[in-house]
Coordinates of C-alpha atoms in Angstrom, one line a residue:
M1 CA -12.5 -17.2 -55.3
K2 CA -14.8 -17.7 -52.3
K3 CA -17.8 -17.1 -54.4
H4 CA -16.8 -19.4 -57.1
V5 CA -16.4 -22.0 -54.5
F6 CA -19.6 -21.6 -52.5
R7 CA -21.1 -21.7 -56.4
R8 CA -19.7 -25.5 -56.8
L9 CA -20.5 -26.5 -53.2
V10 CA -24.4 -25.6 -53.7
P11 CA -25.1 -28.6 -56.3
Y12 CA -23.7 -30.7 -53.6
L13 CA -26.3 -29.5 -51.3
R14 CA -29.3 -29.6 -53.7
P15 CA -29.7 -33.3 -53.8
Y16 CA -30.6 -33.0 -50.0
A17 CA -33.1 -30.2 -50.2
G18 CA -35.9 -32.0 -48.6
T19 CA -33.6 -32.3 -45.6
L20 CA -32.6 -28.6 -45.5
L21 CA -36.6 -27.4 -45.9
L22 CA -37.1 -29.4 -42.8
G23 CA -34.2 -27.9 -41.4
C24 CA -35.5 -24.2 -42.2
L25 CA -39.0 -24.9 -41.1
A26 CA -37.5 -26.1 -37.4
A27 CA -35.3 -23.1 -37.4
V28 CA -38.2 -21.0 -37.9
L29 CA -40.5 -22.6 -35.5
Q30 CA -37.5 -22.4 -33.1
V31 CA -36.9 -18.5 -33.4
A32 CA -40.3 -18.4 -33.2
F33 CA -40.8 -19.8 -29.8
T34 CA -37.3 -18.3 -28.7
L35 CA -38.7 -14.8 -29.2
A36 CA -42.0 -15.4 -27.9
A37 CA -39.9 -15.8 -24.6
P38 CA -39.0 -12.3 -24.0
V39 CA -42.8 -11.4 -24.2
L40 CA -43.5 -13.5 -21.6
V41 CA -40.8 -12.7 -19.4
G42 CA -42.0 -8.6 -20.1
K43 CA -45.5 -9.5 -19.2
G44 CA -44.2 -11.3 -16.1
V45 CA -42.4 -8.4 -14.9
D46 CA -45.3 -6.0 -15.5
C47 CA -47.4 -8.4 -12.8
V48 CA -44.4 -7.5 -10.2
L49 CA -47.0 -4.1 -9.1
G50 CA -44.6 -3.3 -6.2
P51 CA -42.8 -4.7 -3.1
G52 CA -45.1 -7.5 -1.6
R53 CA -47.7 -6.9 -4.5
V54 CA -47.4 -9.8 -7.3
D55 CA -50.4 -10.8 -9.4
F56 CA -49.9 -14.5 -9.0
D57 CA -53.5 -15.2 -11.0
A58 CA -51.9 -13.6 -14.0
L59 CA -48.0 -14.8 -13.4
I60 CA -48.4 -18.5 -12.9
P61 CA -50.2 -18.9 -16.0
L62 CA -47.3 -16.9 -17.9
L63 CA -44.7 -19.2 -16.4
V64 CA -46.9 -22.3 -17.7
Q65 CA -46.5 -20.5 -21.1
L66 CA -42.9 -20.0 -20.6
A67 CA -41.7 -23.3 -19.7
A68 CA -43.6 -24.6 -22.6
V69 CA -42.4 -22.0 -25.2
I70 CA -38.6 -23.0 -24.1
L71 CA -39.0 -26.7 -24.4
L72 CA -41.0 -26.3 -28.0
A73 CA -38.1 -23.8 -28.7
A74 CA -35.2 -26.6 -27.5
A75 CA -36.9 -29.5 -29.5
F76 CA -36.9 -27.2 -32.6
Q77 CA -33.6 -26.6 -32.1
W78 CA -32.8 -30.3 -31.8
A79 CA -34.6 -31.2 -35.2
M80 CA -32.8 -28.2 -37.1
N81 CA -29.5 -29.7 -35.6
V82 CA -30.3 -33.2 -36.8
C83 CA -31.3 -31.8 -40.6
T84 CA -28.3 -29.7 -40.9
R85 CA -25.9 -32.3 -39.7
R86 CA -27.4 -34.9 -42.1
A87 CA -27.4 -32.5 -45.2
S88 CA -23.8 -31.1 -44.5
A89 CA -22.4 -34.6 -43.9
L90 CA -24.2 -36.1 -46.8
A91 CA -22.8 -33.4 -49.0
A92 CA -19.5 -33.9 -47.7
Q93 CA -19.8 -37.3 -48.4
D94 CA -20.9 -36.8 -51.9
L95 CA -18.0 -34.4 -52.3
R96 CA -15.3 -36.9 -51.2
Q97 CA -16.9 -39.6 -53.3
K98 CA -16.4 -37.3 -56.3
A99 CA -13.2 -36.5 -55.7
F100 CA -12.0 -40.5 -54.9
D101 CA -13.9 -41.5 -58.5
R102 CA -12.1 -38.7 -60.5
L103 CA -8.8 -40.4 -58.9
N104 CA -9.6 -43.6 -60.2
E105 CA -10.2 -42.1 -63.6
V106 CA -7.3 -39.9 -63.9
P107 CA -4.0 -41.2 -65.8
L108 CA -1.5 -42.8 -63.8
S109 CA 1.0 -40.3 -64.6
T110 CA -1.1 -37.8 -62.4
I111 CA -0.8 -40.1 -59.5
D112 CA 2.7 -40.7 -59.9
S113 CA 3.4 -36.9 -59.9
T114 CA 1.6 -35.9 -57.0
P115 CA 2.7 -36.8 -53.3
H116 CA 0.4 -39.6 -52.2
G117 CA 0.2 -38.5 -48.5
D118 CA -1.3 -35.0 -49.9
L119 CA -4.0 -36.8 -51.9
V120 CA -4.8 -38.6 -48.7
S121 CA -5.1 -35.4 -46.6
R122 CA -7.4 -33.9 -49.3
L123 CA -9.6 -36.8 -49.2
V124 CA -10.2 -37.3 -45.3
N125 CA -9.0 -34.0 -43.6
D126 CA -10.3 -31.4 -46.0
A127 CA -13.7 -33.1 -46.8
D128 CA -14.0 -33.2 -42.6
A129 CA -13.3 -29.8 -42.8
V130 CA -16.1 -29.0 -45.5
S131 CA -18.1 -31.1 -43.5
E132 CA -17.8 -29.0 -40.3
G133 CA -17.9 -25.7 -42.0
L134 CA -21.1 -26.5 -43.7
L135 CA -22.5 -27.5 -40.4
Q136 CA -21.3 -24.6 -38.4
G137 CA -22.7 -22.1 -41.1
L138 CA -25.9 -23.9 -41.5
T139 CA -26.8 -24.0 -37.9
Q140 CA -25.8 -20.2 -37.7
L141 CA -27.1 -19.2 -41.0
L142 CA -31.0 -20.7 -40.9
P143 CA -31.8 -19.6 -37.4
G144 CA -30.1 -16.2 -37.5
A145 CA -31.5 -14.9 -40.5
A146 CA -35.0 -16.3 -39.0
T147 CA -34.2 -14.1 -35.7
I148 CA -32.7 -11.1 -37.5
V149 CA -36.3 -10.5 -39.5
G150 CA -38.6 -11.8 -36.6
V151 CA -36.5 -9.4 -34.1
L152 CA -36.6 -6.5 -36.3
G153 CA -40.6 -6.7 -36.8
I154 CA -41.2 -7.1 -33.1
M155 CA -39.0 -4.2 -31.9
L156 CA -40.5 -2.2 -35.1
R157 CA -43.9 -3.0 -33.4
L158 CA -42.5 -2.1 -30.1
N159 CA -40.7 1.1 -31.0
W160 CA -39.9 2.1 -34.3
G161 CA -37.4 5.0 -33.2
I162 CA -35.3 2.5 -31.2
A163 CA -35.5 -0.1 -33.4
L164 CA -34.4 2.1 -36.7
L165 CA -31.2 2.9 -34.6
V166 CA -30.4 -0.8 -34.2
A167 CA -30.9 -1.5 -37.7
L168 CA -28.8 1.4 -38.7
V169 CA -25.8 0.6 -36.4
T170 CA -25.7 -3.4 -36.3
P171 CA -24.3 -3.6 -39.8
L172 CA -21.3 -2.0 -38.8
S173 CA -20.3 -5.0 -37.6
I174 CA -20.9 -6.6 -40.8
F175 CA -18.6 -4.8 -42.7
F176 CA -15.8 -5.4 -40.5
A177 CA -16.6 -9.5 -40.0
K178 CA -16.4 -8.8 -44.2
F179 CA -13.1 -6.9 -44.0
V180 CA -11.3 -9.4 -41.9
A181 CA -12.8 -12.3 -43.9
G182 CA -11.3 -10.9 -47.0
R183 CA -7.6 -10.8 -45.3
T184 CA -7.7 -14.2 -43.8
H185 CA -9.0 -16.4 -46.7
A186 CA -5.5 -16.5 -48.6
L187 CA -4.2 -17.5 -45.3
F188 CA -6.6 -20.5 -44.6
Q189 CA -5.3 -21.6 -48.2
R190 CA -1.8 -21.7 -46.9
Q191 CA -3.0 -23.6 -43.9
A192 CA -4.6 -26.2 -45.9
A193 CA -1.7 -26.5 -48.5
A194 CA 0.7 -26.9 -45.3
Q195 CA -1.6 -29.3 -43.7
G196 CA -1.2 -31.5 -47.4
R197 CA 2.5 -31.2 -47.7
L198 CA 2.8 -32.0 -44.0
S199 CA 0.7 -35.5 -44.3
G200 CA 2.6 -36.0 -47.8
Y201 CA 5.8 -36.2 -45.6
V202 CA 4.8 -38.0 -42.9
S203 CA 3.3 -40.8 -45.0
E204 CA 6.9 -41.0 -47.0
M205 CA 8.9 -40.9 -44.0
V206 CA 6.8 -43.3 -42.0
N207 CA 6.8 -45.8 -45.1
G208 CA 10.5 -45.2 -45.0
Q209 CA 11.3 -45.7 -41.7
P210 CA 13.9 -48.6 -42.6
L211 CA 15.9 -46.5 -45.0
V212 CA 15.8 -44.0 -42.2
K213 CA 17.5 -45.6 -39.7
A214 CA 19.8 -47.8 -41.7
F215 CA 21.2 -44.6 -43.3
G216 CA 20.9 -42.4 -39.8
Y217 CA 18.9 -39.9 -41.3
E218 CA 16.9 -38.9 -38.3
A219 CA 18.7 -35.4 -38.2
P220 CA 17.5 -34.7 -41.3
C221 CA 14.5 -36.2 -41.3
T222 CA 13.6 -34.5 -38.3
E223 CA 15.0 -31.0 -39.7
Q224 CA 12.7 -30.9 -42.7
F225 CA 9.5 -32.0 -40.4
E226 CA 10.4 -28.8 -38.3
A227 CA 10.2 -27.0 -41.2
I228 CA 7.4 -27.9 -42.7
N229 CA 5.6 -27.8 -39.3
Q230 CA 6.7 -24.0 -38.6
E231 CA 5.3 -23.3 -42.2
L232 CA 1.9 -24.8 -41.2
R233 CA 2.3 -23.2 -37.5
H234 CA 3.0 -19.8 -38.9
A235 CA 0.0 -19.8 -41.6
S236 CA -2.2 -21.3 -38.6
L237 CA -1.3 -18.8 -36.2
W238 CA -2.0 -15.9 -38.6
A239 CA -5.0 -17.1 -40.1
V240 CA -6.8 -17.9 -36.6
F241 CA -5.5 -14.9 -35.1
Y242 CA -7.4 -12.5 -38.0
S243 CA -10.2 -14.6 -37.8
A244 CA -10.5 -14.4 -34.3
V245 CA -10.2 -10.5 -34.4
A246 CA -13.4 -10.5 -36.3
N247 CA -16.0 -11.9 -33.0
P248 CA -14.4 -9.5 -30.6
G249 CA -14.9 -6.3 -33.1
T250 CA -18.4 -7.4 -33.7
R251 CA -19.0 -7.8 -30.1
L252 CA -17.9 -4.4 -29.3
V253 CA -20.3 -2.8 -31.7
N254 CA -23.0 -4.6 -31.0
N255 CA -22.4 -4.0 -27.0
F256 CA -22.9 0.1 -28.1
V257 CA -26.0 -1.0 -30.0
Y258 CA -27.2 -2.9 -26.4
A259 CA -25.6 0.4 -24.7
A260 CA -27.9 2.6 -26.7
V261 CA -31.2 0.7 -26.5
G262 CA -30.6 0.8 -23.1
V263 CA -30.3 4.6 -22.4
F264 CA -32.9 5.4 -25.0
G265 CA -35.2 2.8 -24.1
A266 CA -34.9 4.2 -20.3
L267 CA -35.6 7.6 -21.1
A268 CA -38.5 6.1 -23.0
A269 CA -39.7 4.2 -19.8
I270 CA -39.4 7.4 -17.8
S271 CA -41.3 9.3 -19.9
G272 CA -44.2 6.7 -20.0
R273 CA -44.0 5.4 -23.5
L274 CA -42.6 2.0 -22.5
T275 CA -43.5 0.0 -19.4
V276 CA -40.4 -1.5 -17.6
G277 CA -41.7 -4.9 -18.6
T278 CA -41.7 -4.1 -22.2
L279 CA -38.1 -2.1 -21.9
S280 CA -36.8 -5.9 -20.5
A281 CA -38.2 -7.6 -23.5
F282 CA -36.7 -4.7 -25.7
L283 CA -33.4 -5.4 -24.2
T284 CA -33.6 -9.0 -24.8
Y285 CA -34.5 -8.5 -28.3
A286 CA -31.7 -5.9 -28.8
N287 CA -29.5 -8.9 -27.9
Q288 CA -30.8 -11.6 -29.8
Y289 CA -30.9 -9.3 -33.1
T290 CA -27.0 -9.1 -32.5
K291 CA -26.4 -12.6 -31.6
P292 CA -26.4 -14.1 -35.1
F293 CA -23.7 -11.6 -36.4
N294 CA -21.5 -12.6 -33.2
E295 CA -22.3 -16.2 -33.9
V296 CA -21.6 -15.9 -37.4
T297 CA -18.1 -14.3 -37.0
G298 CA -17.5 -16.9 -33.9
V299 CA -17.3 -19.6 -36.6
L300 CA -15.3 -17.7 -39.1
T301 CA -12.5 -19.9 -38.8
Q302 CA -14.4 -22.9 -39.5
L303 CA -16.0 -21.1 -42.4
Q304 CA -12.8 -20.2 -44.1
T305 CA -11.1 -23.3 -43.6
A306 CA -14.2 -25.2 -45.1
M307 CA -13.7 -23.1 -48.1
A308 CA -9.9 -23.7 -48.7
S309 CA -10.8 -27.2 -47.9
A310 CA -13.4 -27.3 -50.7
W311 CA -11.0 -25.7 -53.2
R312 CA -8.7 -28.1 -52.5
L313 CA -11.0 -30.7 -53.0
F314 CA -12.3 -29.3 -56.4
Q315 CA -8.6 -29.2 -57.5
V316 CA -8.8 -33.1 -57.3
I317 CA -12.2 -33.1 -59.0
D318 CA -10.7 -31.0 -61.6
L319 CA -8.0 -33.2 -62.9
E320 CA -8.1 -34.3 -66.3
P321 CA -9.4 -37.9 -66.5
E322 CA -8.1 -40.8 -68.8
P323 CA -9.4 -39.9 -72.5
P324 CA -12.6 -42.0 -73.0
D325 CA -12.5 -45.0 -75.2
P326 CA -13.0 -44.0 -78.7
A327 CA -16.8 -45.2 -80.1
G328 CA -16.8 -48.3 -81.4
A329 CA -14.2 -49.5 -79.2
L330 CA -13.1 -53.3 -79.5
A331 CA -13.5 -55.3 -76.3
P332 CA -12.4 -59.0 -77.6
A333 CA -13.4 -61.9 -75.1
A334 CA -10.3 -63.7 -76.1
C335 CA -6.9 -63.0 -78.0
Q336 CA -4.4 -65.3 -79.4
G337 CA -1.5 -62.8 -77.6
R338 CA 0.3 -61.6 -81.0
V339 CA 2.2 -58.2 -79.8
E340 CA 3.5 -55.9 -81.9
A341 CA 5.4 -52.5 -81.6
L342 CA 5.9 -50.3 -84.6
H343 CA 8.2 -47.5 -84.5
V344 CA 7.3 -46.3 -81.0
D345 CA 8.8 -43.4 -79.6
F346 CA 7.8 -42.1 -75.9
S347 CA 9.1 -39.6 -73.1
Y348 CA 7.7 -38.8 -69.6
R349 CA 8.8 -35.1 -70.4
P350 CA 8.6 -33.7 -73.9
E351 CA 12.3 -32.4 -73.4
T352 CA 13.6 -35.9 -72.2
P353 CA 13.4 -38.5 -74.7
L354 CA 13.2 -42.1 -73.5
I355 CA 12.1 -44.9 -75.9
R356 CA 13.0 -44.0 -79.5
D357 CA 11.9 -45.7 -82.6
F358 CA 11.2 -49.0 -80.6
C359 CA 10.1 -51.9 -82.8
L360 CA 9.0 -55.4 -81.5
E361 CA 6.9 -58.4 -83.1
V362 CA 6.1 -61.3 -80.5
Q363 CA 4.5 -64.2 -81.9
P364 CA 1.8 -66.0 -79.8
G365 CA 2.5 -68.3 -76.9
R366 CA 6.5 -66.8 -77.1
R367 CA 8.3 -65.7 -73.9
V368 CA 10.1 -62.7 -74.0
A369 CA 12.8 -61.2 -71.7
I370 CA 13.9 -57.6 -71.2
V371 CA 17.2 -56.9 -69.9
G372 CA 19.4 -53.8 -69.7
P373 CA 20.9 -51.4 -67.2
T374 CA 19.0 -49.5 -64.8
G375 CA 16.8 -46.6 -66.5
C376 CA 17.0 -48.2 -70.0
G377 CA 13.2 -48.1 -70.3
K378 CA 12.1 -51.5 -69.4
T379 CA 9.4 -50.8 -66.8
T380 CA 8.4 -47.9 -69.3
I381 CA 7.5 -50.7 -72.0
I382 CA 5.5 -52.4 -69.6
N383 CA 3.7 -49.6 -69.2
L384 CA 3.2 -48.7 -72.3
L385 CA 1.6 -52.4 -72.9
M386 CA -0.7 -51.8 -70.4
R387 CA -1.4 -48.2 -71.6
F388 CA -0.6 -46.8 -68.1
Y389 CA 0.7 -44.6 -70.5
D390 CA 0.2 -43.6 -73.9
V391 CA 3.0 -43.7 -76.8
T392 CA 3.8 -40.4 -78.1
G393 CA 4.9 -41.5 -81.5
G394 CA 4.3 -45.0 -83.4
E395 CA 1.6 -47.7 -82.6
I396 CA 1.3 -50.9 -80.1
R397 CA -1.1 -53.9 -81.7
V398 CA -2.1 -56.9 -79.9
D399 CA -3.6 -59.4 -82.6
G400 CA -3.3 -56.9 -85.6
V401 CA -5.5 -54.2 -83.7
P402 CA -4.2 -51.0 -82.5
I403 CA -4.4 -50.9 -78.8
R404 CA -6.1 -47.4 -79.1
R405 CA -9.1 -48.9 -80.8
L406 CA -9.5 -51.5 -77.7
T407 CA -11.2 -50.5 -74.3
R408 CA -8.7 -50.2 -71.7
A409 CA -10.5 -52.7 -69.2
S410 CA -10.7 -55.2 -72.1
L411 CA -6.7 -54.6 -72.8
R412 CA -5.7 -54.6 -68.9
G413 CA -7.9 -58.1 -68.8
M414 CA -5.5 -59.8 -71.0
Y415 CA -2.8 -59.4 -69.1
G416 CA -2.0 -60.5 -65.8
M417 CA 1.2 -58.9 -63.9
V418 CA 3.2 -59.6 -61.1
L419 CA 5.7 -56.4 -60.0
Q420 CA 8.5 -56.4 -58.0
E421 CA 6.7 -53.7 -55.3
T422 CA 3.9 -55.8 -53.9
W423 CA 0.3 -54.3 -53.1
L424 CA -2.0 -56.1 -50.6
K425 CA -5.2 -54.6 -49.3
S426 CA -6.4 -54.9 -45.4
A427 CA -8.6 -58.0 -46.0
T428 CA -8.4 -61.4 -45.4
V429 CA -5.8 -63.8 -47.2
R430 CA -8.5 -65.3 -49.5
E431 CA -9.9 -61.8 -50.4
N432 CA -6.0 -60.6 -51.5
I433 CA -5.5 -63.8 -53.5
A434 CA -9.1 -63.3 -55.0
Y435 CA -8.6 -59.9 -55.8
G436 CA -8.9 -60.3 -59.7
K437 CA -11.6 -62.8 -59.4
P438 CA -13.9 -61.8 -56.7
G439 CA -16.1 -64.6 -55.4
A440 CA -13.7 -67.4 -56.5
P441 CA -14.3 -70.7 -54.8
L442 CA -12.1 -71.6 -51.7
E443 CA -10.9 -74.5 -53.6
E444 CA -9.4 -72.3 -56.4
V445 CA -7.7 -70.1 -54.2
V446 CA -6.0 -73.0 -52.2
A447 CA -5.1 -74.5 -55.4
A448 CA -3.5 -71.4 -56.8
A449 CA -1.8 -70.9 -53.4
R450 CA -0.5 -74.5 -53.6
A451 CA 0.7 -73.9 -56.8
A452 CA 2.3 -70.4 -56.0
H453 CA 4.1 -72.4 -53.0
A454 CA 2.3 -70.2 -50.5
H455 CA -0.2 -72.6 -48.9
G456 CA 2.1 -73.8 -46.5
F457 CA 2.6 -70.7 -44.6
I458 CA -0.9 -69.3 -44.9
Q459 CA -1.9 -72.5 -43.0
R460 CA 0.3 -71.5 -40.0
L461 CA -1.3 -67.9 -40.1
P462 CA -3.6 -67.8 -36.6
Q463 CA -6.9 -68.1 -39.2
G464 CA -5.3 -69.8 -42.1
Y465 CA -7.5 -68.0 -45.7
D466 CA -9.4 -65.8 -42.9
T467 CA -6.8 -64.2 -41.4
V468 CA -7.1 -60.2 -41.8
L469 CA -4.0 -58.7 -43.3
A470 CA -3.0 -55.2 -41.7
A471 CA -2.7 -52.4 -44.5
G472 CA 0.1 -53.2 -47.0
G473 CA 0.6 -56.8 -45.6
S474 CA 3.0 -55.2 -42.9
N475 CA 2.6 -58.5 -41.0
L476 CA 3.9 -60.5 -43.6
S477 CA 7.7 -60.7 -44.8
A478 CA 8.4 -59.5 -48.2
G479 CA 8.6 -62.7 -49.9
Q480 CA 5.1 -64.2 -48.4
K481 CA 3.7 -61.0 -49.8
Q482 CA 5.2 -61.8 -52.8
L483 CA 4.0 -64.9 -53.0
L484 CA 0.4 -64.0 -52.3
C485 CA 0.6 -61.5 -55.1
I486 CA 2.0 -64.6 -57.6
A487 CA -1.0 -66.8 -56.1
R488 CA -3.2 -64.2 -57.5
I489 CA -2.1 -64.5 -61.2
L490 CA -2.2 -67.9 -61.1
L491 CA -6.0 -67.9 -59.9
C492 CA -7.0 -65.3 -62.7
R493 CA -4.9 -67.3 -65.4
P494 CA -5.0 -64.6 -67.6
Q495 CA -4.0 -64.9 -71.5
M496 CA -0.8 -62.9 -71.3
L497 CA 1.9 -62.3 -68.3
I498 CA 4.2 -59.7 -67.4
L499 CA 6.5 -60.3 -64.7
D500 CA 8.3 -57.6 -63.4
E501 CA 10.9 -58.7 -61.0
A502 CA 8.3 -61.1 -59.7
T503 CA 10.8 -63.6 -57.9
S504 CA 13.2 -60.5 -56.4
N505 CA 11.9 -60.7 -52.8
I506 CA 12.1 -64.7 -52.2
D507 CA 14.4 -67.0 -51.4
T508 CA 16.9 -68.8 -53.9
R509 CA 15.0 -72.0 -52.7
T510 CA 11.4 -70.7 -53.1
E511 CA 12.7 -69.1 -56.1
M512 CA 13.0 -72.6 -57.9
L513 CA 9.9 -73.5 -57.0
V514 CA 7.9 -70.6 -58.2
Q515 CA 9.8 -70.4 -61.5
A516 CA 8.3 -74.0 -61.8
A517 CA 4.8 -72.5 -61.3
F518 CA 5.5 -70.0 -63.7
E519 CA 7.0 -72.4 -66.1
R520 CA 3.5 -74.2 -66.0
L521 CA 1.7 -71.0 -66.1
M522 CA 3.5 -69.4 -69.1
E523 CA 3.0 -72.7 -70.9
G524 CA 1.1 -71.4 -74.3
R525 CA 1.0 -68.0 -73.3
T526 CA 2.3 -64.8 -74.7
S527 CA 4.6 -63.5 -71.7
F528 CA 7.0 -60.6 -70.8
V529 CA 9.6 -60.8 -68.3
V530 CA 11.6 -57.9 -67.3
A531 CA 14.6 -59.0 -65.5
H532 CA 18.0 -57.7 -63.4
R533 CA 19.2 -61.2 -62.7
L534 CA 20.1 -62.7 -65.9
S535 CA 20.3 -66.3 -64.8
T536 CA 16.3 -66.2 -64.6
I537 CA 15.8 -65.7 -68.0
Q538 CA 17.8 -67.9 -69.9
T539 CA 14.9 -70.3 -71.2
A540 CA 13.3 -67.5 -72.9
D541 CA 12.6 -67.6 -76.2
T542 CA 13.7 -64.1 -77.1
I543 CA 15.9 -62.0 -75.1
L544 CA 15.4 -58.0 -75.6
V545 CA 18.6 -55.9 -74.8
M546 CA 17.9 -52.8 -74.1
D547 CA 20.0 -49.3 -73.8
A548 CA 18.8 -45.9 -73.5
G549 CA 15.4 -46.6 -74.9
R550 CA 16.5 -48.7 -77.8
I551 CA 16.9 -52.4 -78.5
V552 CA 20.5 -52.8 -78.8
E553 CA 20.5 -56.8 -79.4
Q554 CA 18.0 -59.3 -79.7
G555 CA 18.1 -63.1 -79.4
T556 CA 18.1 -66.3 -77.4
H557 CA 20.4 -66.4 -74.4
A558 CA 23.4 -68.6 -76.4
E559 CA 23.3 -66.7 -79.3
L560 CA 23.7 -63.7 -77.2
L561 CA 26.5 -64.7 -75.4
A562 CA 28.0 -66.2 -78.6
R563 CA 28.0 -62.7 -80.0
G564 CA 30.3 -61.5 -77.0
G565 CA 28.4 -57.8 -77.0
F566 CA 26.5 -55.6 -74.8
Y567 CA 24.4 -58.8 -73.0
A568 CA 27.7 -60.8 -72.6
K569 CA 29.2 -58.0 -70.9
L570 CA 26.0 -57.7 -68.7
Y571 CA 25.8 -61.5 -68.1
N572 CA 29.4 -61.9 -67.7
S573 CA 29.2 -58.8 -64.9
Q574 CA 27.1 -60.6 -62.9
F575 CA 29.2 -63.9 -62.8
A576 CA 32.4 -62.9 -63.0
V577 CA 35.1 -64.1 -60.6
Q578 CA 36.5 -61.8 -57.9

């Protein structure tokens, strides 16, 4: 799994190969100057001939060289850090962008079936973890590899016997670290998954706080949070515990190496095969040789977290996108507005049929109301008309053309939608109204707001149309948000309309004004109105009465009341005298 994830990460680093090469060059130069320092220190030690006997003529130039070497090593280390930081941040940015782009390509059913908080956690927290892991790995790997090669070469030149001892013993720390890493990868995957679940739950509860408090759900809410939090704590604790064992273990092995170098080096110095300065340099090199192994195991937690987080991002990238538009798909610039549904079947789950043998013919400019009890399939019909979901049987046509032969963009551009659930982004009022028509002149935006009866409250906002709304429009009332959404459609003036309980969140007086605006907007346009309040659709040309995914009645308001059937019962139940 880890190898597979790492192989998939490599293409995201490839565009920044030039930056990485500069980082590699800086790492090699940094190591070269770092390795030069012990030689100079050793020569300096040899300049101390005895008590009161110091060769300052030779020592002072060595100290100047040592200062220059240290400064150059620090400069190249800074350059390496800049290059690796840039490459890792850009690679993580591309990975996040790829995942976000895929979310815009997947079917709506995929978004509906995934906790939104978990998706947010993947694109924010997991992408940051990948960036930090890549940074830590690169900053340790590049100088580490150069250090191992360089130190080993120098030690072989100084004393091949002691160098061979170091080279043979040090790999024990590698095997130990690999053993621990293999045991902790699954734990870090559990940790990342638990973080996603926790983010999803917190997002859900924060958005639902009014209901949580209204129903006194604080205690069960806290209990469920505690359960997920405990799961995250347990996974994090054991993952960090096992990964933390790696660094002390490798340091223990490397300390034995250092001690062995000290013992054998001291014996070599006593026998005259090494000078005291050379022994000092050898001990420093032995410590530098083992340092990369210690550092890699020290960042093992970040590396494991990065691999687990990358795997979660790749899960998003691997989601199946919407099927592409067929070759030669049509994109008409305009439509008449004739809509047909021919024996349409649909189900969200194969074992639970919802829409069955649905047939409908709507002539251009007609107003169709869709009513029925909750769960009968009203909103599903809207999803099928817009191709948010594809029918499982039958066919839907616009102007005689099957909608599967139209591009999705052109089909959805024919409709203007006002939904019961409002959506506003964190932007100015003007930008929210012009969401479907970016760059619209202010005059048109104001005209649309006036038609939706939103101009009055917009003028009372601190900066009027330039007031920046909070995320989701939380600084507006539910009715005000709905009016802005209605203004958005009035600005676009689409060829067909879909109104799904579009006036459910506004007061009765404002509803009358908005209904008048809708009357002007719907004039000459094919319109589909989903309604629970039957008083709002009495003027519809056709009322479709649905029950259990079928049209059980069809006609005008007067005709359906005269029949005394299902619609009449629904209507009378809303106006019955208690």
